[in-house]
């Protein structure tokens, strides 16, 4: 039985709590922690938890309470500090997205995991969606041929008041805009699907709809890979309809999530005709793939706890979280400097540290409002959310 503490009880915390509660024979929530303890108390009462409430994670770690796993669900600029403190106290850690605000913090977290002999997992719950897991399986089957062009659409919509929350809309607190805090999921997906990082990144950053935020609310990026393939990534919180998706243009067919496929073959003159035979084979294979036992955060929590139980590594490790941050850092470097960026980003690079990012990042507007908490904490997870 794992004793679990959740640090941060804001918008994303219910996904963690509900995921943990799905496994009552494997884990128990023994602590909730928030700098606004009334929020933690309200969460305790909402879910009927038998747990302690703390207003500071260091007090929690020093309390003597038996804790095996700490879930870090706080704003991004605090992830590294809390995770490292927890690992130095001998706790395993699950860190919400993004892993950290910069590569230097990621490396410090990975080093803390190594020196303490604990396990760290990084949330990228969309790998645990049926549509994404099956898309990866379909690509890996080779039926559609090699991936040549990917379109990655992290399309969300957020109202103007979204950035009134005290820590949002500030480079120093949020660590970035929609590229870091929304497209992080899709960037993890393309890294997973491609099996590695691109060699070059070219990006444009803009703020077109939120004049109460310093950060970008839309970015466009082109990724160039060593195998000659390319990807286009759109990160946005200005797209009505929130039509997120991945479209993989392969040699023999298009594969997409939400699922669709289209296959073409060439006529004698080079013009296309539809290959319905291949489409039927692709659809049949896709429909035959089994569903995951659990989706979203619940699926990742299951995977992480199973890794601890068996001595294996979780599907999404610190290295995976770091790769996502490195690609996002390259996007910010390219968009900030107006030039193509080559990866990897080394320790001598100004953008390796958070201070370097802050020194170069464009400030589109000045934050004009600051509220402590919204009255409602309901959120959605886009069109990859599991159906209830």
Tab-separated table of C-alpha atoms in Angstrom:
chain	number	residue	atom	x	y	z
A	1	UNK	CA	0.000	0.000	0.000
A	2	UNK	CA	1.485	3.312	-1.104
A	3	UNK	CA	0.942	6.384	1.060
A	4	UNK	CA	0.501	9.357	-1.267
A	5	UNK	CA	0.670	13.121	-0.737
A	6	UNK	CA	-0.693	15.653	-3.225
A	7	UNK	CA	0.985	19.072	-3.207
A	8	UNK	CA	-1.145	21.726	-4.880
A	9	UNK	CA	-4.942	21.413	-4.893
A	10	UNK	CA	-5.843	23.637	-7.834
A	11	UNK	CA	-7.406	22.837	-11.193
A	12	UNK	CA	-5.389	19.744	-12.091
A	13	UNK	CA	-5.364	18.128	-8.644
A	14	UNK	CA	-8.798	16.434	-8.957
A	15	UNK	CA	-7.464	14.381	-11.893
A	16	UNK	CA	-4.731	13.078	-9.596
A	17	UNK	CA	-7.025	12.507	-6.618
A	18	UNK	CA	-9.633	10.701	-8.691
A	19	UNK	CA	-6.926	8.624	-10.368
A	20	UNK	CA	-5.511	7.627	-6.990
A	21	UNK	CA	-8.944	6.789	-5.619
A	22	UNK	CA	-9.410	4.335	-8.496
A	23	UNK	CA	-6.911	2.019	-6.738
A	24	UNK	CA	-8.041	1.764	-3.093
A	25	UNK	CA	-6.204	-1.528	-2.600
A	26	UNK	CA	-2.896	-0.082	-3.811
A	27	UNK	CA	-2.673	3.439	-2.430
A	28	UNK	CA	-4.068	5.856	0.116
A	29	UNK	CA	-3.996	9.664	0.093
A	30	UNK	CA	-2.490	10.603	3.458
A	31	UNK	CA	-1.815	14.318	2.899
A	32	UNK	CA	-2.977	17.315	0.906
A	33	UNK	CA	-0.836	20.445	0.808
A	34	UNK	CA	-1.548	23.911	-0.533
A	35	UNK	CA	-0.358	27.433	0.276
A	36	UNK	CA	-4.098	28.127	0.554
A	37	UNK	CA	-4.920	25.422	3.138
A	38	UNK	CA	-8.628	26.141	2.856
A	39	UNK	CA	-8.451	24.783	-0.698
A	40	UNK	CA	-6.815	21.591	0.547
A	41	UNK	CA	-9.428	21.297	3.299
A	42	UNK	CA	-12.238	21.742	0.769
A	43	UNK	CA	-10.725	18.992	-1.392
A	44	UNK	CA	-10.417	16.717	1.633
A	45	UNK	CA	-14.111	17.217	2.407
A	46	UNK	CA	-15.238	16.908	-1.207
A	47	UNK	CA	-13.654	13.463	-1.594
A	48	UNK	CA	-14.184	12.313	1.996
A	49	UNK	CA	-10.471	11.765	2.547
A	50	UNK	CA	-8.906	10.685	5.812
A	51	UNK	CA	-5.735	12.725	5.476
A	52	UNK	CA	-3.639	15.506	6.978
A	53	UNK	CA	-3.700	19.035	5.548
A	54	UNK	CA	-0.575	21.192	5.282
A	55	UNK	CA	0.099	24.729	4.056
A	56	UNK	CA	3.774	24.110	3.212
A	57	UNK	CA	5.418	21.121	1.537
A	58	UNK	CA	8.541	21.356	3.691
A	59	UNK	CA	6.427	21.174	6.855
A	60	UNK	CA	4.724	18.130	5.360
A	61	UNK	CA	8.016	16.390	4.587
A	62	UNK	CA	9.375	17.192	8.072
A	63	UNK	CA	6.205	16.065	9.859
A	64	UNK	CA	7.220	12.424	10.164
A	65	UNK	CA	4.122	11.337	8.250
A	66	UNK	CA	4.805	8.130	6.300
A	67	UNK	CA	4.742	9.102	2.603
A	68	UNK	CA	5.880	6.942	-0.320
A	69	UNK	CA	4.856	9.090	-3.299
A	70	UNK	CA	4.465	12.854	-3.690
A	71	UNK	CA	2.345	14.225	-6.550
A	72	UNK	CA	3.442	17.758	-7.498
A	73	UNK	CA	0.450	19.690	-8.885
A	74	UNK	CA	1.613	23.273	-8.316
A	75	UNK	CA	2.414	26.094	-10.788
A	76	UNK	CA	5.371	25.251	-13.074
A	77	UNK	CA	7.928	27.558	-11.461
A	78	UNK	CA	7.721	25.518	-8.226
A	79	UNK	CA	7.953	22.015	-9.714
A	80	UNK	CA	11.716	21.590	-9.447
A	81	UNK	CA	12.022	22.881	-5.880
A	82	UNK	CA	9.200	20.737	-4.493
A	83	UNK	CA	10.190	17.621	-6.435
A	84	UNK	CA	13.828	17.868	-5.358
A	85	UNK	CA	12.886	18.442	-1.714
A	86	UNK	CA	10.609	15.390	-1.845
A	87	UNK	CA	13.226	13.166	-3.492
A	88	UNK	CA	15.906	14.341	-1.047
A	89	UNK	CA	13.483	13.192	1.673
A	90	UNK	CA	13.430	9.741	0.063
A	91	UNK	CA	10.047	10.049	-1.650
A	92	UNK	CA	9.103	8.920	-5.135
A	93	UNK	CA	7.649	11.756	-7.178
A	94	UNK	CA	5.049	12.304	-9.892
A	95	UNK	CA	5.391	15.775	-11.432
A	96	UNK	CA	2.635	17.489	-13.382
A	97	UNK	CA	3.351	18.975	-16.780
A	98	UNK	CA	5.556	20.711	-17.637
A	99	UNK	CA	8.333	18.925	-15.746
A	100	UNK	CA	10.066	22.250	-15.064
A	101	UNK	CA	10.591	25.691	-16.545
A	102	UNK	CA	14.051	25.045	-17.997
A	103	UNK	CA	16.632	22.395	-18.782
A	104	UNK	CA	18.814	23.286	-15.792
A	105	UNK	CA	15.900	22.490	-13.463
A	106	UNK	CA	15.176	19.238	-15.335
A	107	UNK	CA	18.782	18.131	-14.934
A	108	UNK	CA	18.745	18.978	-11.224
A	109	UNK	CA	15.588	16.887	-10.805
A	110	UNK	CA	17.067	13.928	-12.690
A	111	UNK	CA	20.201	14.149	-10.550
A	112	UNK	CA	18.068	14.189	-7.362
A	113	UNK	CA	16.317	11.045	-8.554
A	114	UNK	CA	19.671	9.339	-9.199
A	115	UNK	CA	21.390	10.259	-5.941
A	116	UNK	CA	18.409	9.317	-3.785
A	117	UNK	CA	17.601	6.028	-5.514
A	118	UNK	CA	13.945	6.968	-5.971
A	119	UNK	CA	11.660	7.061	-9.018
A	120	UNK	CA	10.327	10.157	-10.753
A	121	UNK	CA	7.538	10.165	-13.321
A	122	UNK	CA	6.370	13.104	-15.416
A	123	UNK	CA	2.732	13.564	-16.345
A	124	UNK	CA	1.972	13.232	-20.044
A	125	UNK	CA	-1.426	11.628	-19.687
A	126	UNK	CA	-2.352	11.708	-23.363
A	127	UNK	CA	-0.030	8.781	-24.030
A	128	UNK	CA	-2.649	6.946	-21.985
A	129	UNK	CA	-5.499	7.834	-24.336
A	130	UNK	CA	-6.797	5.065	-26.562
A	131	UNK	CA	-6.616	7.255	-29.662
A	132	UNK	CA	-2.966	8.181	-29.104
A	133	UNK	CA	-1.783	4.769	-27.934
A	134	UNK	CA	-3.441	3.125	-30.929
A	135	UNK	CA	-2.074	5.741	-33.339
A	136	UNK	CA	1.462	4.960	-32.131
A	137	UNK	CA	0.787	1.254	-32.571
A	138	UNK	CA	-0.540	1.795	-36.086
A	139	UNK	CA	2.518	3.807	-37.104
A	140	UNK	CA	4.894	1.275	-35.562
A	141	UNK	CA	3.182	-1.539	-37.490
A	142	UNK	CA	4.706	-0.155	-40.691
A	143	UNK	CA	1.496	-0.632	-42.685
A	144	UNK	CA	1.353	3.056	-43.622
A	145	UNK	CA	5.064	3.272	-44.382
A	146	UNK	CA	7.558	5.711	-42.918
A	147	UNK	CA	6.347	8.957	-41.376
A	148	UNK	CA	7.347	11.875	-43.586
A	149	UNK	CA	5.233	14.877	-42.445
A	150	UNK	CA	3.406	15.412	-39.151
A	151	UNK	CA	0.857	18.114	-38.332
A	152	UNK	CA	0.551	18.637	-34.582
A	153	UNK	CA	-2.427	20.763	-33.573
A	154	UNK	CA	-2.589	21.844	-29.934
A	155	UNK	CA	-5.641	24.032	-30.430
A	156	UNK	CA	-7.379	25.401	-27.333
A	157	UNK	CA	-9.439	28.465	-26.463
A	158	UNK	CA	-9.188	30.472	-23.254
A	159	UNK	CA	-11.117	33.609	-22.357
A	160	UNK	CA	-9.458	36.889	-21.491
A	161	UNK	CA	-9.987	36.372	-17.744
A	162	UNK	CA	-8.045	33.081	-17.824
A	163	UNK	CA	-4.847	35.063	-17.320
A	164	UNK	CA	-6.221	37.035	-14.366
A	165	UNK	CA	-5.226	34.176	-12.019
A	166	UNK	CA	-2.276	35.473	-9.996
A	167	UNK	CA	0.419	33.186	-11.422
A	168	UNK	CA	-0.786	32.932	-15.008
A	169	UNK	CA	0.363	35.177	-17.815
A	170	UNK	CA	3.763	35.866	-16.258
A	171	UNK	CA	6.972	34.413	-17.659
A	172	UNK	CA	8.458	34.253	-14.154
A	173	UNK	CA	5.538	32.269	-12.706
A	174	UNK	CA	4.018	30.273	-15.569
A	175	UNK	CA	7.310	29.725	-17.354
A	176	UNK	CA	5.746	30.421	-20.742
A	177	UNK	CA	2.448	30.535	-22.549
A	178	UNK	CA	0.438	28.024	-24.543
A	179	UNK	CA	3.561	26.360	-25.976
A	180	UNK	CA	4.730	25.274	-22.522
A	181	UNK	CA	1.473	24.837	-20.667
A	182	UNK	CA	-0.905	23.532	-23.329
A	183	UNK	CA	1.115	22.151	-26.249
A	184	UNK	CA	3.349	20.323	-23.777
A	185	UNK	CA	1.049	17.305	-24.264
A	186	UNK	CA	1.268	17.350	-28.040
A	187	UNK	CA	5.009	17.988	-27.971
A	188	UNK	CA	5.445	14.937	-25.754
A	189	UNK	CA	3.316	12.986	-28.235
A	190	UNK	CA	5.424	13.923	-31.265
A	191	UNK	CA	8.632	13.141	-29.358
A	192	UNK	CA	7.174	9.735	-28.452
A	193	UNK	CA	5.914	9.044	-31.947
A	194	UNK	CA	9.174	10.125	-33.605
A	195	UNK	CA	11.341	8.451	-30.978
A	196	UNK	CA	13.531	11.503	-30.480
A	197	UNK	CA	14.091	15.209	-30.901
A	198	UNK	CA	14.407	17.142	-34.168
A	199	UNK	CA	17.706	18.597	-35.317
A	200	UNK	CA	16.378	22.072	-36.126
A	201	UNK	CA	13.453	24.239	-35.001
A	202	UNK	CA	12.063	27.442	-36.514
A	203	UNK	CA	9.272	29.247	-34.658
A	204	UNK	CA	7.103	32.361	-34.428
A	205	UNK	CA	5.552	33.525	-31.137
A	206	UNK	CA	2.654	35.977	-30.830
A	207	UNK	CA	-0.030	37.239	-28.476
A	208	UNK	CA	-3.112	38.063	-30.516
A	209	UNK	CA	-5.980	37.962	-28.021
A	210	UNK	CA	-4.844	38.328	-24.392
A	211	UNK	CA	-3.552	41.809	-23.639
A	212	UNK	CA	-3.451	41.015	-19.915
A	213	UNK	CA	-0.561	38.544	-20.314
A	214	UNK	CA	3.167	38.854	-21.011
A	215	UNK	CA	3.339	35.471	-22.688
A	216	UNK	CA	2.408	34.063	-26.089
A	217	UNK	CA	-1.103	32.811	-26.795
A	218	UNK	CA	-0.161	31.270	-30.160
A	219	UNK	CA	2.994	29.851	-31.738
A	220	UNK	CA	3.856	28.178	-35.031
A	221	UNK	CA	6.883	25.902	-35.317
A	222	UNK	CA	8.557	23.783	-37.980
A	223	UNK	CA	10.652	20.833	-36.837
A	224	UNK	CA	13.292	19.227	-39.059
A	225	UNK	CA	14.496	15.698	-38.281
A	226	UNK	CA	17.671	13.853	-39.118
A	227	UNK	CA	15.803	11.336	-41.276
A	228	UNK	CA	14.552	14.108	-43.571
A	229	UNK	CA	11.021	14.188	-42.164
A	230	UNK	CA	9.396	17.362	-40.864
A	231	UNK	CA	6.646	18.338	-38.438
A	232	UNK	CA	4.531	21.447	-38.005
A	233	UNK	CA	3.372	22.323	-34.482
A	234	UNK	CA	0.637	24.870	-33.736
A	235	UNK	CA	0.191	25.834	-30.087
A	236	UNK	CA	-2.792	28.046	-29.369
A	237	UNK	CA	-5.343	29.232	-26.845
A	238	UNK	CA	-7.223	31.295	-29.442
A	239	UNK	CA	-8.807	28.524	-31.532
A	240	UNK	CA	-12.577	28.195	-31.194
A	241	UNK	CA	-13.717	24.587	-31.158
A	242	UNK	CA	-10.472	23.270	-29.659
A	243	UNK	CA	-9.960	20.796	-32.498
A	244	UNK	CA	-6.783	19.143	-31.298
A	245	UNK	CA	-5.212	16.371	-33.246
A	246	UNK	CA	-2.245	14.652	-34.831
A	247	UNK	CA	-2.085	14.002	-38.560
A	248	UNK	CA	0.712	11.725	-39.751
A	249	UNK	CA	1.393	11.743	-43.479
A	250	UNK	CA	3.229	8.509	-44.199
A	251	UNK	CA	4.533	7.016	-47.412
A	252	UNK	CA	1.447	4.885	-48.060
A	253	UNK	CA	-1.341	6.521	-46.055
A	254	UNK	CA	-2.428	9.243	-43.680
A	255	UNK	CA	-3.006	8.238	-40.047
A	256	UNK	CA	-4.703	10.630	-37.638
A	257	UNK	CA	-5.969	11.041	-34.088
A	258	UNK	CA	-8.891	11.337	-33.577
A	259	UNK	CA	-8.768	8.229	-35.753
A	260	UNK	CA	-9.053	8.461	-39.469
A	261	UNK	CA	-6.999	7.126	-42.320
A	262	UNK	CA	-6.736	7.796	-46.018
A	263	UNK	CA	-4.564	5.887	-48.470
A	264	UNK	CA	-3.518	6.968	-51.950
A	265	UNK	CA	-1.747	5.205	-54.762
A	266	UNK	CA	-0.371	6.688	-57.910
A	267	UNK	CA	-1.909	6.538	-61.355
A	268	UNK	CA	0.388	6.203	-64.342
A	269	UNK	CA	0.513	10.006	-64.678
A	270	UNK	CA	1.336	10.587	-60.976
A	271	UNK	CA	-2.106	11.765	-59.947
A	272	UNK	CA	-3.708	9.988	-56.975
A	273	UNK	CA	-6.389	7.383	-56.721
A	274	UNK	CA	-7.787	6.094	-53.442
A	275	UNK	CA	-6.374	2.803	-52.141
A	276	UNK	CA	-9.475	1.418	-50.482
A	277	UNK	CA	-7.873	-1.979	-49.924
A	278	UNK	CA	-5.127	-0.537	-47.731
A	279	UNK	CA	-7.645	1.684	-45.944
A	280	UNK	CA	-9.759	-1.342	-45.105
A	281	UNK	CA	-6.708	-3.169	-43.757
A	282	UNK	CA	-5.692	-0.161	-41.644
A	283	UNK	CA	-9.188	0.283	-40.250
A	284	UNK	CA	-9.504	-3.427	-39.471
A	285	UNK	CA	-6.218	-3.438	-37.582
A	286	UNK	CA	-7.110	-0.296	-35.658
A	287	UNK	CA	-10.513	-1.642	-34.636
A	288	UNK	CA	-8.906	-4.879	-33.446
A	289	UNK	CA	-6.538	-3.108	-31.040
A	290	UNK	CA	-7.635	-3.522	-27.419
A	291	UNK	CA	-8.538	-0.506	-25.316
A	292	UNK	CA	-6.246	0.513	-22.500
A	293	UNK	CA	-7.361	-0.671	-19.026
A	294	UNK	CA	-7.312	2.945	-17.793
A	295	UNK	CA	-7.035	6.272	-19.599
A	296	UNK	CA	-5.590	9.691	-18.791
A	297	UNK	CA	-4.151	10.431	-15.364
A	298	UNK	CA	-5.612	7.193	-14.013
A	299	UNK	CA	-3.702	5.227	-16.631
A	300	UNK	CA	-0.447	6.991	-15.855
A	301	UNK	CA	-0.914	6.584	-12.093
A	302	UNK	CA	-1.513	2.859	-12.650
A	303	UNK	CA	1.643	2.649	-14.782
A	304	UNK	CA	3.756	4.555	-12.235
A	305	UNK	CA	2.625	2.478	-9.270
A	306	UNK	CA	3.072	-0.732	-11.222
A	307	UNK	CA	6.631	0.348	-12.029
A	308	UNK	CA	7.333	0.810	-8.310
A	309	UNK	CA	5.782	-2.574	-7.543
A	310	UNK	CA	7.836	-4.428	-10.165
A	311	UNK	CA	11.087	-2.457	-10.095
A	312	UNK	CA	10.571	-1.303	-13.680
A	313	UNK	CA	10.773	2.214	-15.080
A	314	UNK	CA	7.540	4.169	-15.668
A	315	UNK	CA	6.540	4.838	-19.258
A	316	UNK	CA	7.172	8.576	-18.857
A	317	UNK	CA	10.446	9.245	-17.067
A	318	UNK	CA	12.447	12.334	-16.242
A	319	UNK	CA	14.315	11.866	-19.512
A	320	UNK	CA	10.997	12.055	-21.393
A	321	UNK	CA	9.952	15.144	-19.451
A	322	UNK	CA	13.316	16.742	-20.196
A	323	UNK	CA	13.023	16.027	-23.936
A	324	UNK	CA	9.687	17.844	-23.976
A	325	UNK	CA	11.164	20.834	-22.142
A	326	UNK	CA	14.147	20.855	-24.528
A	327	UNK	CA	11.924	21.054	-27.597
A	328	UNK	CA	9.819	23.793	-25.976
A	329	UNK	CA	13.015	25.646	-25.063
A	330	UNK	CA	14.129	25.449	-28.698
A	331	UNK	CA	10.766	26.883	-29.777
A	332	UNK	CA	11.123	29.762	-27.324
A	333	UNK	CA	14.719	30.404	-28.333
A	334	UNK	CA	13.822	30.451	-32.027
A	335	UNK	CA	10.760	32.644	-31.530
A	336	UNK	CA	12.566	35.029	-29.195
A	337	UNK	CA	15.651	35.473	-31.377
A	338	UNK	CA	13.949	35.156	-34.775
A	339	UNK	CA	16.279	32.440	-36.014
A	340	UNK	CA	16.457	28.715	-36.650
A	341	UNK	CA	17.766	26.813	-33.622
A	342	UNK	CA	19.882	23.660	-33.686
A	343	UNK	CA	19.462	20.988	-31.025
A	344	UNK	CA	20.689	19.845	-28.534
A	345	UNK	CA	20.718	22.899	-26.280
A	346	UNK	CA	23.869	22.706	-24.173
A	347	UNK	CA	24.663	23.958	-20.696
A	348	UNK	CA	26.509	26.943	-22.134
A	349	UNK	CA	23.406	28.157	-23.965
A	350	UNK	CA	21.679	31.215	-22.460
A	351	UNK	CA	18.321	29.426	-22.746
A	352	UNK	CA	19.534	26.456	-20.670
A	353	UNK	CA	18.595	28.327	-17.492
A	354	UNK	CA	15.322	29.945	-16.509
A	355	UNK	CA	17.141	33.230	-15.943
A	356	UNK	CA	18.398	33.114	-19.513
A	357	UNK	CA	14.902	32.467	-20.842
A	358	UNK	CA	13.492	35.359	-18.806
A	359	UNK	CA	16.213	37.678	-20.105
A	360	UNK	CA	15.347	36.989	-23.755
A	361	UNK	CA	11.619	36.176	-23.784
A	362	UNK	CA	9.313	38.731	-25.459
A	363	UNK	CA	6.901	40.549	-23.134
A	364	UNK	CA	3.866	41.109	-25.312
A	365	UNK	CA	1.750	42.939	-22.713
A	366	UNK	CA	1.820	43.804	-19.026
A	367	UNK	CA	-0.303	41.672	-16.735
A	368	UNK	CA	-3.233	43.890	-15.781
A	369	UNK	CA	-5.197	41.886	-13.190
A	370	UNK	CA	-4.467	39.427	-10.407
A	371	UNK	CA	-6.953	37.319	-8.468
A	372	UNK	CA	-6.090	34.613	-5.931
A	373	UNK	CA	-8.579	31.974	-7.022
A	374	UNK	CA	-11.483	31.465	-9.397
A	375	UNK	CA	-14.874	30.516	-8.020
A	376	UNK	CA	-14.978	27.399	-10.176
A	377	UNK	CA	-12.197	24.886	-10.727
A	378	UNK	CA	-13.800	22.775	-13.440
A	379	UNK	CA	-11.534	22.155	-16.428
A	380	UNK	CA	-11.573	19.965	-19.526
A	381	UNK	CA	-8.917	17.858	-21.193
A	382	UNK	CA	-9.868	18.447	-24.826
A	383	UNK	CA	-10.960	15.837	-27.320
A	384	UNK	CA	-8.643	13.173	-25.908
A	385	UNK	CA	-10.611	13.001	-22.654
A	386	UNK	CA	-11.960	9.591	-21.828
A	387	UNK	CA	-15.689	9.185	-22.118
A	388	UNK	CA	-17.524	8.818	-18.806
